[in-house]
PDB file of C-alpha atoms in Angstrom:
ATOM      1  CA  MET A   1     -27.665   8.115  19.970  1.00  0.00           C
ATOM      2  CA  LYS A   2     -29.759  10.046  17.951  1.00  0.00           C
ATOM      3  CA  LYS A   3     -26.303  12.133  16.804  1.00  0.00           C
ATOM      4  CA  THR A   4     -24.881   8.733  16.692  1.00  0.00           C
ATOM      5  CA  LEU A   5     -27.573   7.587  14.435  1.00  0.00           C
ATOM      6  CA  SER A   6     -27.479   9.958  11.564  1.00  0.00           C
ATOM      7  CA  ALA A   7     -24.384   9.307  11.182  1.00  0.00           C
ATOM      8  CA  LEU A   8     -24.842   5.624   9.972  1.00  0.00           C
ATOM      9  CA  LEU A   9     -27.399   6.619   8.192  1.00  0.00           C
ATOM     10  CA  LEU A  10     -25.259   9.101   6.102  1.00  0.00           C
ATOM     11  CA  ALA A  11     -22.234   6.416   6.162  1.00  0.00           C
ATOM     12  CA  ALA A  12     -24.959   3.934   4.348  1.00  0.00           C
ATOM     13  CA  THR A  13     -25.775   6.513   1.930  1.00  0.00           C
ATOM     14  CA  ALA A  14     -22.315   7.286   1.172  1.00  0.00           C
ATOM     15  CA  VAL A  15     -21.573   3.473   0.653  1.00  0.00           C
ATOM     16  CA  ALA A  16     -24.760   3.389  -1.728  1.00  0.00           C
ATOM     17  CA  ALA A  17     -24.083   6.070  -3.493  1.00  0.00           C
ATOM     18  CA  HIS A  18     -20.324   4.356  -3.827  1.00  0.00           C
ATOM     19  CA  ALA A  19     -21.717   1.112  -4.241  1.00  0.00           C
ATOM     20  CA  ALA A  20     -24.455   2.008  -7.124  1.00  0.00           C
ATOM     21  CA  TYR A  21     -21.464   4.365  -9.312  1.00  0.00           C
ATOM     22  CA  PRO A  22     -21.076   5.290 -12.092  1.00  0.00           C
ATOM     23  CA  GLU A  23     -24.979   6.594 -12.617  1.00  0.00           C
ATOM     24  CA  GLN A  24     -23.956   8.102 -15.449  1.00  0.00           C
ATOM     25  CA  PRO A  25     -21.058   8.248 -17.940  1.00  0.00           C
ATOM     26  CA  ILE A  26     -18.380   9.459 -17.484  1.00  0.00           C
ATOM     27  CA  LYS A  27     -15.907  11.996 -19.367  1.00  0.00           C
ATOM     28  CA  MET A  28     -12.472  10.686 -20.471  1.00  0.00           C
ATOM     29  CA  VAL A  29     -10.364  14.149 -20.872  1.00  0.00           C
ATOM     30  CA  VAL A  30      -7.901  13.903 -23.837  1.00  0.00           C
ATOM     31  CA  ALA A  31      -5.214  17.287 -23.775  1.00  0.00           C
ATOM     32  CA  TYR A  32      -4.713  16.747 -27.597  1.00  0.00           C
ATOM     33  CA  ALA A  33      -6.776  17.240 -31.107  1.00  0.00           C
ATOM     34  CA  PRO A  34      -8.153  14.416 -32.348  1.00  0.00           C
ATOM     35  CA  GLY A  35      -6.137  11.342 -34.007  1.00  0.00           C
ATOM     36  CA  GLY A  36      -3.029  11.416 -32.357  1.00  0.00           C
ATOM     37  CA  GLY A  37      -1.116   8.781 -30.318  1.00  0.00           C
ATOM     38  CA  THR A  38      -2.851   9.589 -27.312  1.00  0.00           C
ATOM     39  CA  ASP A  39      -6.115  10.179 -28.547  1.00  0.00           C
ATOM     40  CA  ILE A  40      -6.681   6.555 -30.512  1.00  0.00           C
ATOM     41  CA  THR A  41      -5.331   4.464 -26.397  1.00  0.00           C
ATOM     42  CA  ALA A  42      -8.281   6.384 -25.386  1.00  0.00           C
ATOM     43  CA  ARG A  43     -10.781   5.549 -27.386  1.00  0.00           C
ATOM     44  CA  LEU A  44      -9.864   1.894 -27.654  1.00  0.00           C
ATOM     45  CA  ILE A  45      -9.460   1.785 -23.787  1.00  0.00           C
ATOM     46  CA  ALA A  46     -12.215   2.773 -23.038  1.00  0.00           C
ATOM     47  CA  PRO A  47     -14.917   0.141 -23.335  1.00  0.00           C
ATOM     48  CA  TYR A  48     -12.910  -1.644 -21.237  1.00  0.00           C
ATOM     49  CA  ILE A  49     -12.427   0.397 -18.369  1.00  0.00           C
ATOM     50  CA  ALA A  50     -15.857   1.033 -18.650  1.00  0.00           C
ATOM     51  CA  LYS A  51     -16.408  -3.246 -19.109  1.00  0.00           C
ATOM     52  CA  TYR A  52     -14.847  -3.502 -16.078  1.00  0.00           C
ATOM     53  CA  LEU A  53     -16.941  -1.269 -13.695  1.00  0.00           C
ATOM     54  CA  GLY A  54     -19.700  -3.009 -14.632  1.00  0.00           C
ATOM     55  CA  THR A  55     -22.757  -1.443 -14.183  1.00  0.00           C
ATOM     56  CA  ASN A  56     -23.574  -0.696 -17.422  1.00  0.00           C
ATOM     57  CA  ALA A  57     -20.642   2.100 -17.335  1.00  0.00           C
ATOM     58  CA  SER A  58     -20.175   4.217 -20.299  1.00  0.00           C
ATOM     59  CA  ILE A  59     -17.158   7.069 -20.918  1.00  0.00           C
ATOM     60  CA  VAL A  60     -17.579   9.504 -23.076  1.00  0.00           C
ATOM     61  CA  VAL A  61     -14.063  10.852 -25.081  1.00  0.00           C
ATOM     62  CA  LEU A  62     -13.700  14.301 -25.091  1.00  0.00           C
ATOM     63  CA  ASN A  63     -10.997  16.094 -27.070  1.00  0.00           C
ATOM     64  CA  ARG A  64      -9.571  19.519 -25.010  1.00  0.00           C
ATOM     65  CA  PRO A  65      -6.572  20.295 -27.041  1.00  0.00           C
ATOM     66  CA  GLY A  66      -4.400  23.560 -26.773  1.00  0.00           C
ATOM     67  CA  ALA A  67      -1.296  24.918 -24.606  1.00  0.00           C
ATOM     68  CA  GLY A  68       0.583  21.548 -25.223  1.00  0.00           C
ATOM     69  CA  GLY A  69      -1.941  19.661 -23.577  1.00  0.00           C
ATOM     70  CA  GLY A  70      -1.848  22.657 -20.024  1.00  0.00           C
ATOM     71  CA  ILE A  71      -6.100  23.027 -21.403  1.00  0.00           C
ATOM     72  CA  GLY A  72      -6.974  19.214 -20.521  1.00  0.00           C
ATOM     73  CA  PHE A  73      -5.314  18.879 -17.595  1.00  0.00           C
ATOM     74  CA  ALA A  74      -6.386  22.269 -16.005  1.00  0.00           C
ATOM     75  CA  GLU A  75      -9.626  20.529 -16.667  1.00  0.00           C
ATOM     76  CA  ILE A  76      -9.387  17.083 -15.782  1.00  0.00           C
ATOM     77  CA  ALA A  77      -6.919  18.571 -12.094  1.00  0.00           C
ATOM     78  CA  ASN A  78     -10.107  21.342 -11.971  1.00  0.00           C
ATOM     79  CA  ALA A  79     -13.348  19.194 -12.456  1.00  0.00           C
ATOM     80  CA  PRO A  80     -15.338  18.081  -8.889  1.00  0.00           C
ATOM     81  CA  ALA A  81     -13.607  14.741  -7.291  1.00  0.00           C
ATOM     82  CA  ASP A  82     -16.388  11.814  -8.284  1.00  0.00           C
ATOM     83  CA  GLY A  83     -15.474  10.386 -10.351  1.00  0.00           C
ATOM     84  CA  TYR A  84     -16.755  11.657 -13.469  1.00  0.00           C
ATOM     85  CA  THR A  85     -14.321  12.803 -14.646  1.00  0.00           C
ATOM     86  CA  ILE A  86     -10.935  11.267 -16.109  1.00  0.00           C
ATOM     87  CA  GLY A  87      -8.191  11.504 -18.204  1.00  0.00           C
ATOM     88  CA  PHE A  88      -4.679  10.660 -20.334  1.00  0.00           C
ATOM     89  CA  ILE A  89      -1.592  13.083 -18.938  1.00  0.00           C
ATOM     90  CA  ASN A  90       1.364  12.904 -21.162  1.00  0.00           C
ATOM     91  CA  THR A  91       4.682  13.291 -20.084  1.00  0.00           C
ATOM     92  CA  PRO A  92       7.001  15.564 -20.868  1.00  0.00           C
ATOM     93  CA  ASN A  93       4.065  17.994 -21.150  1.00  0.00           C
ATOM     94  CA  VAL A  94       2.423  17.823 -17.471  1.00  0.00           C
ATOM     95  CA  LEU A  95       5.496  18.437 -15.475  1.00  0.00           C
ATOM     96  CA  THR A  96       6.965  20.676 -17.614  1.00  0.00           C
ATOM     97  CA  ILE A  97       4.744  22.796 -18.429  1.00  0.00           C
ATOM     98  CA  PRO A  98       4.290  23.956 -14.435  1.00  0.00           C
ATOM     99  CA  ILE A  99       7.915  24.326 -14.515  1.00  0.00           C
ATOM    100  CA  GLU A 100       8.115  26.447 -17.768  1.00  0.00           C
ATOM    101  CA  ARG A 101       4.659  28.864 -16.715  1.00  0.00           C
ATOM    102  CA  LYS A 102       2.491  29.679 -14.584  1.00  0.00           C
ATOM    103  CA  ALA A 103      -0.508  27.032 -14.674  1.00  0.00           C
ATOM    104  CA  ASN A 104      -3.710  26.217 -12.973  1.00  0.00           C
ATOM    105  CA  TYR A 105      -2.658  22.356 -11.993  1.00  0.00           C
ATOM    106  CA  HIS A 106       0.227  20.894 -11.253  1.00  0.00           C
ATOM    107  CA  TRP A 107       0.447  16.914 -11.399  1.00  0.00           C
ATOM    108  CA  THR A 108       0.315  16.636  -7.484  1.00  0.00           C
ATOM    109  CA  GLY A 109      -3.238  17.498  -8.133  1.00  0.00           C
ATOM    110  CA  PHE A 110      -4.467  14.589  -9.577  1.00  0.00           C
ATOM    111  CA  ASP A 111      -5.261  11.189  -8.300  1.00  0.00           C
ATOM    112  CA  LEU A 112      -3.490   8.824 -10.346  1.00  0.00           C
ATOM    113  CA  LEU A 113      -4.531   5.660 -11.489  1.00  0.00           C
ATOM    114  CA  GLY A 114      -2.311   4.013 -13.635  1.00  0.00           C
ATOM    115  CA  ASN A 115       0.022   4.755 -17.090  1.00  0.00           C
ATOM    116  CA  VAL A 116      -0.901   2.627 -20.042  1.00  0.00           C
ATOM    117  CA  ILE A 117       1.691   3.832 -22.254  1.00  0.00           C
ATOM    118  CA  ASP A 118       5.266   4.690 -22.545  1.00  0.00           C
ATOM    119  CA  ASP A 119       6.399   6.068 -26.340  1.00  0.00           C
ATOM    120  CA  PRO A 120       9.594   6.283 -27.229  1.00  0.00           C
ATOM    121  CA  GLY A 121      10.110   9.551 -29.379  1.00  0.00           C
ATOM    122  CA  ASN A 122      11.489   9.659 -33.013  1.00  0.00           C
ATOM    123  CA  PHE A 123      11.994  12.325 -36.035  1.00  0.00           C
ATOM    124  CA  SER A 124      10.455  11.375 -39.605  1.00  0.00           C
ATOM    125  CA  VAL A 125      10.547  12.791 -42.697  1.00  0.00           C
ATOM    126  CA  HIS A 126       8.791  12.541 -46.052  1.00  0.00           C
ATOM    127  CA  ASN A 127       9.507   9.599 -48.005  1.00  0.00           C
ATOM    128  CA  ASP A 128      10.848  12.657 -50.565  1.00  0.00           C
ATOM    129  CA  THR A 129      13.740  13.924 -48.860  1.00  0.00           C
ATOM    130  CA  PRO A 130      16.925  12.940 -49.366  1.00  0.00           C
ATOM    131  CA  VAL A 131      17.467  12.933 -45.593  1.00  0.00           C
ATOM    132  CA  LYS A 132      17.420   8.417 -44.719  1.00  0.00           C
ATOM    133  CA  ASN A 133      18.901   8.951 -40.930  1.00  0.00           C
ATOM    134  CA  LEU A 134      20.505  11.084 -38.344  1.00  0.00           C
ATOM    135  CA  ALA A 135      24.224  12.049 -39.706  1.00  0.00           C
ATOM    136  CA  GLU A 136      22.542  13.604 -42.912  1.00  0.00           C
ATOM    137  CA  LEU A 137      19.973  15.493 -41.311  1.00  0.00           C
ATOM    138  CA  VAL A 138      22.913  16.895 -39.374  1.00  0.00           C
ATOM    139  CA  ALA A 139      24.437  17.497 -43.095  1.00  0.00           C
ATOM    140  CA  TYR A 140      21.378  18.942 -44.213  1.00  0.00           C
ATOM    141  CA  ALA A 141      20.529  21.001 -41.938  1.00  0.00           C
ATOM    142  CA  LYS A 142      24.185  22.549 -41.478  1.00  0.00           C
ATOM    143  CA  ALA A 143      24.518  22.786 -45.712  1.00  0.00           C
ATOM    144  CA  ASN A 144      21.066  25.040 -45.256  1.00  0.00           C
ATOM    145  CA  PRO A 145      20.711  27.362 -42.418  1.00  0.00           C
ATOM    146  CA  GLY A 146      16.462  27.425 -41.239  1.00  0.00           C
ATOM    147  CA  LYS A 147      15.481  25.605 -43.876  1.00  0.00           C
ATOM    148  CA  VAL A 148      14.597  22.204 -41.277  1.00  0.00           C
ATOM    149  CA  SER A 149      11.904  23.138 -39.643  1.00  0.00           C
ATOM    150  CA  TYR A 150      10.514  20.319 -37.549  1.00  0.00           C
ATOM    151  CA  GLY A 151       5.943  20.668 -36.061  1.00  0.00           C
ATOM    152  CA  THR A 152       6.010  18.941 -32.066  1.00  0.00           C
ATOM    153  CA  THR A 153       2.701  18.588 -30.228  1.00  0.00           C
ATOM    154  CA  GLY A 154       3.412  21.813 -27.619  1.00  0.00           C
ATOM    155  CA  ILE A 155       6.603  23.879 -26.328  1.00  0.00           C
ATOM    156  CA  GLY A 156       7.875  21.703 -23.101  1.00  0.00           C
ATOM    157  CA  SER A 157       6.860  18.913 -25.153  1.00  0.00           C
ATOM    158  CA  ASP A 158       9.251  15.401 -25.604  1.00  0.00           C
ATOM    159  CA  ASP A 159       8.815  15.977 -29.482  1.00  0.00           C
ATOM    160  CA  HIS A 160      10.302  20.113 -28.455  1.00  0.00           C
ATOM    161  CA  LEU A 161      12.908  18.674 -25.526  1.00  0.00           C
ATOM    162  CA  ALA A 162      14.067  15.700 -27.721  1.00  0.00           C
ATOM    163  CA  ALA A 163      14.927  18.302 -30.602  1.00  0.00           C
ATOM    164  CA  MET A 164      16.538  20.680 -28.222  1.00  0.00           C
ATOM    165  CA  MET A 165      18.427  18.629 -27.082  1.00  0.00           C
ATOM    166  CA  PHE A 166      18.908  17.141 -31.288  1.00  0.00           C
ATOM    167  CA  GLU A 167      20.186  20.264 -31.851  1.00  0.00           C
ATOM    168  CA  ARG A 168      22.490  21.120 -29.020  1.00  0.00           C
ATOM    169  CA  ALA A 169      24.043  17.893 -29.665  1.00  0.00           C
ATOM    170  CA  ALA A 170      24.550  18.294 -33.293  1.00  0.00           C
ATOM    171  CA  GLY A 171      25.652  21.411 -33.588  1.00  0.00           C
ATOM    172  CA  VAL A 172      22.404  22.642 -35.464  1.00  0.00           C
ATOM    173  CA  LYS A 173      19.551  25.086 -35.932  1.00  0.00           C
ATOM    174  CA  LEU A 174      16.175  23.706 -36.339  1.00  0.00           C
ATOM    175  CA  THR A 175      13.401  26.262 -36.724  1.00  0.00           C
ATOM    176  CA  HIS A 176      10.667  24.678 -33.994  1.00  0.00           C
ATOM    177  CA  VAL A 177       6.582  24.858 -35.687  1.00  0.00           C
ATOM    178  CA  PRO A 178       3.869  23.883 -32.451  1.00  0.00           C
ATOM    179  CA  PHE A 179       1.048  21.670 -33.344  1.00  0.00           C
ATOM    180  CA  LYS A 180      -2.081  21.125 -31.053  1.00  0.00           C
ATOM    181  CA  GLY A 181      -1.398  17.842 -31.730  1.00  0.00           C
ATOM    182  CA  ALA A 182       0.733  14.341 -33.074  1.00  0.00           C
ATOM    183  CA  ALA A 183      -2.530  14.611 -35.786  1.00  0.00           C
ATOM    184  CA  GLU A 184      -1.739  17.802 -37.182  1.00  0.00           C
ATOM    185  CA  VAL A 185       1.851  17.744 -36.505  1.00  0.00           C
ATOM    186  CA  HIS A 186       1.345  14.493 -39.179  1.00  0.00           C
ATOM    187  CA  GLN A 187      -0.504  16.088 -41.911  1.00  0.00           C
ATOM    188  CA  GLY A 188       2.005  18.772 -41.201  1.00  0.00           C
ATOM    189  CA  VAL A 189       4.937  16.443 -42.472  1.00  0.00           C
ATOM    190  CA  VAL A 190       2.631  15.028 -45.289  1.00  0.00           C
ATOM    191  CA  GLY A 191       1.766  17.684 -46.794  1.00  0.00           C
ATOM    192  CA  LYS A 192       5.567  19.419 -47.236  1.00  0.00           C
ATOM    193  CA  GLN A 193       4.234  22.536 -44.558  1.00  0.00           C
ATOM    194  CA  ILE A 194       6.893  21.529 -42.352  1.00  0.00           C
ATOM    195  CA  TYR A 195      10.795  19.350 -42.904  1.00  0.00           C
ATOM    196  CA  MET A 196      10.941  17.595 -40.267  1.00  0.00           C
ATOM    197  CA  ALA A 197       7.866  15.878 -37.845  1.00  0.00           C
ATOM    198  CA  SER A 198       9.761  15.050 -34.119  1.00  0.00           C
ATOM    199  CA  MET A 199       6.878  12.853 -32.382  1.00  0.00           C
ATOM    200  CA  ASN A 200       6.820   9.216 -31.133  1.00  0.00           C
ATOM    201  CA  ILE A 201       7.417   6.293 -32.569  1.00  0.00           C
ATOM    202  CA  GLY A 202       4.301   4.435 -31.755  1.00  0.00           C
ATOM    203  CA  GLU A 203       2.643   6.450 -33.516  1.00  0.00           C
ATOM    204  CA  ALA A 204       4.764   7.868 -36.627  1.00  0.00           C
ATOM    205  CA  LEU A 205       4.408   3.413 -37.388  1.00  0.00           C
ATOM    206  CA  GLN A 206       0.239   4.053 -37.166  1.00  0.00           C
ATOM    207  CA  TYR A 207       0.642   6.899 -40.405  1.00  0.00           C
ATOM    208  CA  GLU A 208       3.321   4.492 -41.924  1.00  0.00           C
ATOM    209  CA  LYS A 209       0.935   1.655 -41.488  1.00  0.00           C
ATOM    210  CA  GLY A 210      -1.797   4.242 -42.921  1.00  0.00           C
ATOM    211  CA  GLY A 211      -0.332   4.865 -45.997  1.00  0.00           C
ATOM    212  CA  SER A 212       1.757   7.857 -45.152  1.00  0.00           C
ATOM    213  CA  PRO A 213       4.873   8.382 -47.573  1.00  0.00           C
ATOM    214  CA  MET A 214       6.789   8.533 -44.078  1.00  0.00           C
ATOM    215  CA  ARG A 215      10.791   8.162 -43.054  1.00  0.00           C
ATOM    216  CA  ASN A 216      12.005   7.453 -40.308  1.00  0.00           C
ATOM    217  CA  LEU A 217      14.978   8.545 -39.111  1.00  0.00           C
ATOM    218  CA  GLY A 218      15.733   7.286 -35.601  1.00  0.00           C
ATOM    219  CA  GLN A 219      13.987   6.311 -32.326  1.00  0.00           C
ATOM    220  CA  MET A 220      14.881   7.530 -28.458  1.00  0.00           C
ATOM    221  CA  SER A 221      14.556   4.704 -26.933  1.00  0.00           C
ATOM    222  CA  GLY A 222      17.605   2.919 -24.810  1.00  0.00           C
ATOM    223  CA  THR A 223      17.703   0.087 -26.980  1.00  0.00           C
ATOM    224  CA  ARG A 224      16.015  -0.571 -29.962  1.00  0.00           C
ATOM    225  CA  THR A 225      12.020  -1.429 -28.999  1.00  0.00           C
ATOM    226  CA  THR A 226      10.335  -4.749 -30.732  1.00  0.00           C
ATOM    227  CA  LEU A 227       7.717  -1.947 -32.312  1.00  0.00           C
ATOM    228  CA  ALA A 228      11.086  -0.997 -34.488  1.00  0.00           C
ATOM    229  CA  PRO A 229      13.295  -3.385 -34.839  1.00  0.00           C
ATOM    230  CA  THR A 230      15.208  -2.484 -37.806  1.00  0.00           C
ATOM    231  CA  LEU A 231      15.318   1.531 -36.865  1.00  0.00           C
ATOM    232  CA  PRO A 232      18.593   2.496 -35.211  1.00  0.00           C
ATOM    233  CA  THR A 233      18.164   4.933 -31.800  1.00  0.00           C
ATOM    234  CA  PHE A 234      19.535   7.574 -31.817  1.00  0.00           C
ATOM    235  CA  LYS A 235      22.575   6.513 -29.674  1.00  0.00           C
ATOM    236  CA  GLU A 236      23.729   3.923 -31.996  1.00  0.00           C
ATOM    237  CA  GLN A 237      23.794   7.193 -34.619  1.00  0.00           C
ATOM    238  CA  GLY A 238      26.199   9.375 -32.265  1.00  0.00           C
ATOM    239  CA  TYR A 239      23.873  10.691 -30.237  1.00  0.00           C
ATOM    240  CA  ASP A 240      22.920   9.691 -26.797  1.00  0.00           C
ATOM    241  CA  ILE A 241      19.369  10.944 -26.864  1.00  0.00           C
ATOM    242  CA  VAL A 242      16.182   9.075 -24.754  1.00  0.00           C
ATOM    243  CA  MET A 243      13.554  10.846 -24.481  1.00  0.00           C
ATOM    244  CA  ALA A 244       9.683   9.712 -24.231  1.00  0.00           C
ATOM    245  CA  SER A 245       5.776  10.258 -23.411  1.00  0.00           C
ATOM    246  CA  LEU A 246       4.689   8.191 -20.305  1.00  0.00           C
ATOM    247  CA  ARG A 247       0.073   8.349 -20.567  1.00  0.00           C
ATOM    248  CA  GLY A 248      -1.579   7.218 -18.262  1.00  0.00           C
ATOM    249  CA  ILE A 249      -5.022   8.314 -16.763  1.00  0.00           C
ATOM    250  CA  ALA A 250      -5.834  10.471 -13.822  1.00  0.00           C
ATOM    251  CA  ALA A 251      -8.845  11.937 -11.817  1.00  0.00           C
ATOM    252  CA  PRO A 252      -8.983  14.902  -9.897  1.00  0.00           C
ATOM    253  CA  LYS A 253      -7.581  15.030  -6.060  1.00  0.00           C
ATOM    254  CA  GLY A 254      -9.951  13.488  -3.569  1.00  0.00           C
ATOM    255  CA  LEU A 255     -11.629  10.610  -5.421  1.00  0.00           C
ATOM    256  CA  PRO A 256     -14.026   8.944  -2.246  1.00  0.00           C
ATOM    257  CA  PRO A 257     -11.621   6.046  -1.625  1.00  0.00           C
ATOM    258  CA  ALA A 258     -14.187   3.269  -3.006  1.00  0.00           C
ATOM    259  CA  ILE A 259     -14.631   5.227  -6.505  1.00  0.00           C
ATOM    260  CA  ARG A 260     -10.988   5.950  -6.169  1.00  0.00           C
ATOM    261  CA  GLU A 261     -10.223   1.877  -5.884  1.00  0.00           C
ATOM    262  CA  GLN A 262     -12.920   0.919  -8.582  1.00  0.00           C
ATOM    263  CA  LEU A 263     -11.976   2.791 -11.311  1.00  0.00           C
ATOM    264  CA  VAL A 264      -8.180   1.805 -10.306  1.00  0.00           C
ATOM    265  CA  ASN A 265      -9.082  -1.781 -10.892  1.00  0.00           C
ATOM    266  CA  ALA A 266     -10.902  -0.962 -14.044  1.00  0.00           C
ATOM    267  CA  VAL A 267      -8.021   0.729 -15.343  1.00  0.00           C
ATOM    268  CA  GLN A 268      -5.539  -2.419 -14.123  1.00  0.00           C
ATOM    269  CA  LYS A 269      -8.201  -4.672 -15.754  1.00  0.00           C
ATOM    270  CA  ALA A 270      -8.500  -2.293 -19.374  1.00  0.00           C
ATOM    271  CA  ALA A 271      -4.521  -2.553 -19.406  1.00  0.00           C
ATOM    272  CA  ALA A 272      -4.584  -6.022 -18.752  1.00  0.00           C
ATOM    273  CA  ASP A 273      -7.106  -7.563 -20.883  1.00  0.00           C
ATOM    274  CA  PRO A 274      -5.737  -9.755 -23.789  1.00  0.00           C
ATOM    275  CA  GLU A 275      -8.582  -8.599 -26.192  1.00  0.00           C
ATOM    276  CA  PHE A 276      -7.473  -4.744 -25.551  1.00  0.00           C
ATOM    277  CA  GLN A 277      -3.620  -5.499 -25.901  1.00  0.00           C
ATOM    278  CA  GLN A 278      -3.751  -7.175 -29.182  1.00  0.00           C
ATOM    279  CA  LYS A 279      -6.274  -3.823 -30.384  1.00  0.00           C
ATOM    280  CA  ALA A 280      -3.379  -1.645 -28.843  1.00  0.00           C
ATOM    281  CA  ALA A 281      -0.340  -3.781 -30.600  1.00  0.00           C
ATOM    282  CA  GLY A 282      -2.069  -2.837 -33.983  1.00  0.00           C
ATOM    283  CA  TYR A 283      -1.686   0.344 -33.965  1.00  0.00           C
ATOM    284  CA  PHE A 284       1.634   0.300 -32.375  1.00  0.00           C
ATOM    285  CA  ALA A 285       0.658   1.682 -29.147  1.00  0.00           C
ATOM    286  CA  PRO A 286       3.750   0.517 -27.117  1.00  0.00           C
ATOM    287  CA  LEU A 287       1.647  -0.410 -23.931  1.00  0.00           C
ATOM    288  CA  ARG A 288       3.900  -0.382 -20.251  1.00  0.00           C
ATOM    289  CA  TYR A 289       1.359  -0.479 -17.016  1.00  0.00           C
ATOM    290  CA  LEU A 290       2.289   1.157 -13.925  1.00  0.00           C
ATOM    291  CA  PRO A 291       0.413   1.020 -11.030  1.00  0.00           C
ATOM    292  CA  PRO A 292       0.001   4.364  -8.772  1.00  0.00           C
ATOM    293  CA  ALA A 293       2.896   3.959  -6.126  1.00  0.00           C
ATOM    294  CA  GLN A 294       5.452   2.836  -9.301  1.00  0.00           C
ATOM    295  CA  TYR A 295       3.132   5.782 -11.418  1.00  0.00           C
ATOM    296  CA  GLU A 296       3.819   8.264  -8.398  1.00  0.00           C
ATOM    297  CA  ALA A 297       7.516   7.775  -7.676  1.00  0.00           C
ATOM    298  CA  GLU A 298       8.111   7.802 -12.041  1.00  0.00           C
ATOM    299  CA  LEU A 299       7.165  10.801 -11.912  1.00  0.00           C
ATOM    300  CA  LYS A 300       8.148  12.641  -9.421  1.00  0.00           C
ATOM    301  CA  GLY A 301      11.862  11.594 -10.418  1.00  0.00           C
ATOM    302  CA  ALA A 302      11.023  13.065 -13.712  1.00  0.00           C
ATOM    303  CA  GLU A 303       9.753  16.257 -12.615  1.00  0.00           C
ATOM    304  CA  ASN A 304      13.513  16.488 -10.680  1.00  0.00           C
ATOM    305  CA  GLY A 305      15.189  15.769 -13.775  1.00  0.00           C
ATOM    306  CA  PHE A 306      13.152  18.568 -16.254  1.00  0.00           C
ATOM    307  CA  ARG A 307      13.741  20.176 -13.206  1.00  0.00           C
ATOM    308  CA  GLN A 308      17.585  20.556 -13.767  1.00  0.00           C
ATOM    309  CA  LEU A 309      17.169  21.212 -17.336  1.00  0.00           C
ATOM    310  CA  TRP A 310      14.800  23.668 -16.870  1.00  0.00           C
ATOM    311  CA  LYS A 311      18.068  25.472 -15.262  1.00  0.00           C
ATOM    312  CA  ASP A 312      20.746  24.492 -18.028  1.00  0.00           C
ATOM    313  CA  MET A 313      18.508  24.755 -21.499  1.00  0.00           C
ATOM    314  CA  PRO A 314      15.027  26.987 -20.736  1.00  0.00           C
ATOM    315  CA  TRP A 315      12.879  26.053 -23.581  1.00  0.00           C
ATOM    316  CA  SER A 316      10.433  27.973 -23.438  1.00  0.00           C
ATOM    317  CA  GLU A 317      10.240  30.593 -26.577  1.00  0.00           C
ATOM    318  CA  SER A 318      10.582  33.986 -24.654  1.00  0.00           C
ATOM    319  CA  ALA A 319      13.527  31.775 -22.647  1.00  0.00           C
ATOM    320  CA  THR A 320      16.106  30.851 -25.040  1.00  0.00           C
ATOM    321  CA  LYS A 321      15.548  34.113 -27.141  1.00  0.00           C
TER     322      LYS A 321
END
């Protein structure tokens, strides 16, 4: 009887503790430098997630750039599973890093809370360059071997893989320059330290809106997006390349069920909030909410595809030398 009573008291205490969640600020980790698409989305959506968590919840965005996102992903995965650390995980990086090298995390080591963004890839150049489309880019690269350098958010990123696919399809050789985030890639192309930026179309449109002298060459979506209805796809220009970055929110595996449910519901409501959606549209953030089960299915299918791609076209610098 005493044991049963003690168990009931412990259960009641746990329920009460979970009911009070959150009692302290929640950390939202972004695995890239400030100013990029993920960072902007995190700062836009954090107040709305806090709003739907209630109880005066607050969320603090922390940037943990480096290793193509691996530093931030590992921090999320290896944090205590208490609901006070969440963060964005990005495809393909969260999938490709453990395929390419030893990593102290795997996507199955997260509690998925919901996907928020699906941003197709794109190539951008400075307005001063003569290149206006992919055909002209190929002609320039062939006439000027080694002169077309391109920036990405890291080895194994969607930006990097797309550029490698393009090299193979077009029969050209480009020079890869990895950075810690899209904001640095943007600075590199605007400052003419690199010839081209391989970055997501939503990010490129944000920078253009801000006055950056950039020209987009093509979007890597199956069809033209509503964000850039006048910009031809790669497929329309003769290169069947489709690549995008999912940006979703996750937590360390093993959240208490009640806390996990609170977070999943808050992310879903935040993503559907008309005010958030309006703000996201102002930053050209291509929203695509996926609930945890559907998000998991997307990651599982994508991982299988990237494992096959690694066999056919290994993307690490050492593997390609």
